[in-house]
Amino acid sequence: MTQQVLFIQGGGDAGYEEDAQLVASLQTELGAVYQVHYPRLPSDKALPDFGWLQQISDEITGIRGNVILVGHSLGASMLLKFLSEKQVKKKITGIFLLSTPFWSGDEKWMEGLTLKEDFAHKLPGNVPLFFYHCRDDEVVSFENLALYGQKLPHAALRPINSGGHQLNNNLFLVATDIKSL
């Protein structure tokens, strides 16, 4: 049976197009036993979460069977927000987050992105959680990885020496960890 993977894109006007290369790498590395779903998530700038929490819910619900979740950048942080604030009825096999920003601050625009203080205790239990971050990420500071490590000591942290924000469009390491489940 084919294993289902849902990849949530990063933000920005070209986020979907830029992350398509990450998705292609992941699908190639995983092979035909996995099917990577890659929906375009349009942003509704009138909503504090850009409307992404509802879209993520709809996408997870639409997948048949268990699901592996992968998110990049804004998509990774929105997956965490969704999983810590909404009830998920679908069995999640693993969570894999790339270049994940840890939103903090009092700016009004961040309200829909910031995790609640107790988010770590609200995530689905007994689900493997992995974070990947390149030391030379030019968009999301590498220090964000350590922040998640402090809040989620059970998570596997995968620092990568180089690859920038897009991890050189090479998700071999992520695919290896997915296959290990």
Short mmCIF file of N, CA and C in Angstrom, two decimals, residues 18 48 55 60 66 78 101 107 110 117-118 143 149 165:
data_model
loop_
_atom_site.label_atom_id
_atom_site.label_comp_id
_atom_site.label_asym_id
_atom_site.label_seq_id
_atom_site.Cartn_x
_atom_site.Cartn_y
_atom_site.Cartn_z
N GLU A 18 8.84 27.75 -5.52
CA GLU A 18 10.17 27.45 -4.98
C GLU A 18 10.21 26.08 -4.30
N PRO A 48 -5.75 36.35 10.17
CA PRO A 48 -4.48 36.36 10.91
C PRO A 48 -3.59 35.14 10.62
N GLN A 55 -7.19 25.33 5.67
CA GLN A 55 -6.74 24.62 4.48
C GLN A 55 -5.94 23.36 4.85
N ILE A 60 -5.53 17.43 5.22
CA ILE A 60 -5.31 16.23 6.03
C ILE A 60 -6.55 15.34 5.99
N ASN A 66 -3.43 6.70 6.85
CA ASN A 66 -2.46 7.44 7.67
C ASN A 66 -1.73 8.46 6.83
N MET A 78 3.09 26.56 10.52
CA MET A 78 1.64 26.46 10.52
C MET A 78 1.18 25.03 10.82
N PRO A 101 10.45 28.70 11.28
CA PRO A 101 10.57 29.89 12.12
C PRO A 101 9.84 29.70 13.45
N GLU A 107 4.05 42.04 17.65
CA GLU A 107 3.49 42.69 16.48
C GLU A 107 2.14 42.07 16.14
N MET A 110 1.73 39.05 13.74
CA MET A 110 2.19 37.73 14.17
C MET A 110 1.15 36.94 14.97
N GLU A 117 1.83 29.24 24.46
CA GLU A 117 2.90 28.90 25.40
C GLU A 117 2.97 27.40 25.67
N ASP A 118 1.83 26.74 25.75
CA ASP A 118 1.79 25.31 26.06
C ASP A 118 1.72 24.41 24.82
N GLU A 143 19.27 29.81 14.74
CA GLU A 143 18.97 29.78 16.17
C GLU A 143 17.55 29.28 16.46
N GLY A 149 14.31 22.97 20.01
CA GLY A 149 14.94 21.93 20.82
C GLY A 149 14.66 22.11 22.30
N HIS A 165 18.16 28.24 2.90
CA HIS A 165 16.76 28.10 3.29
C HIS A 165 16.08 26.95 2.55
#
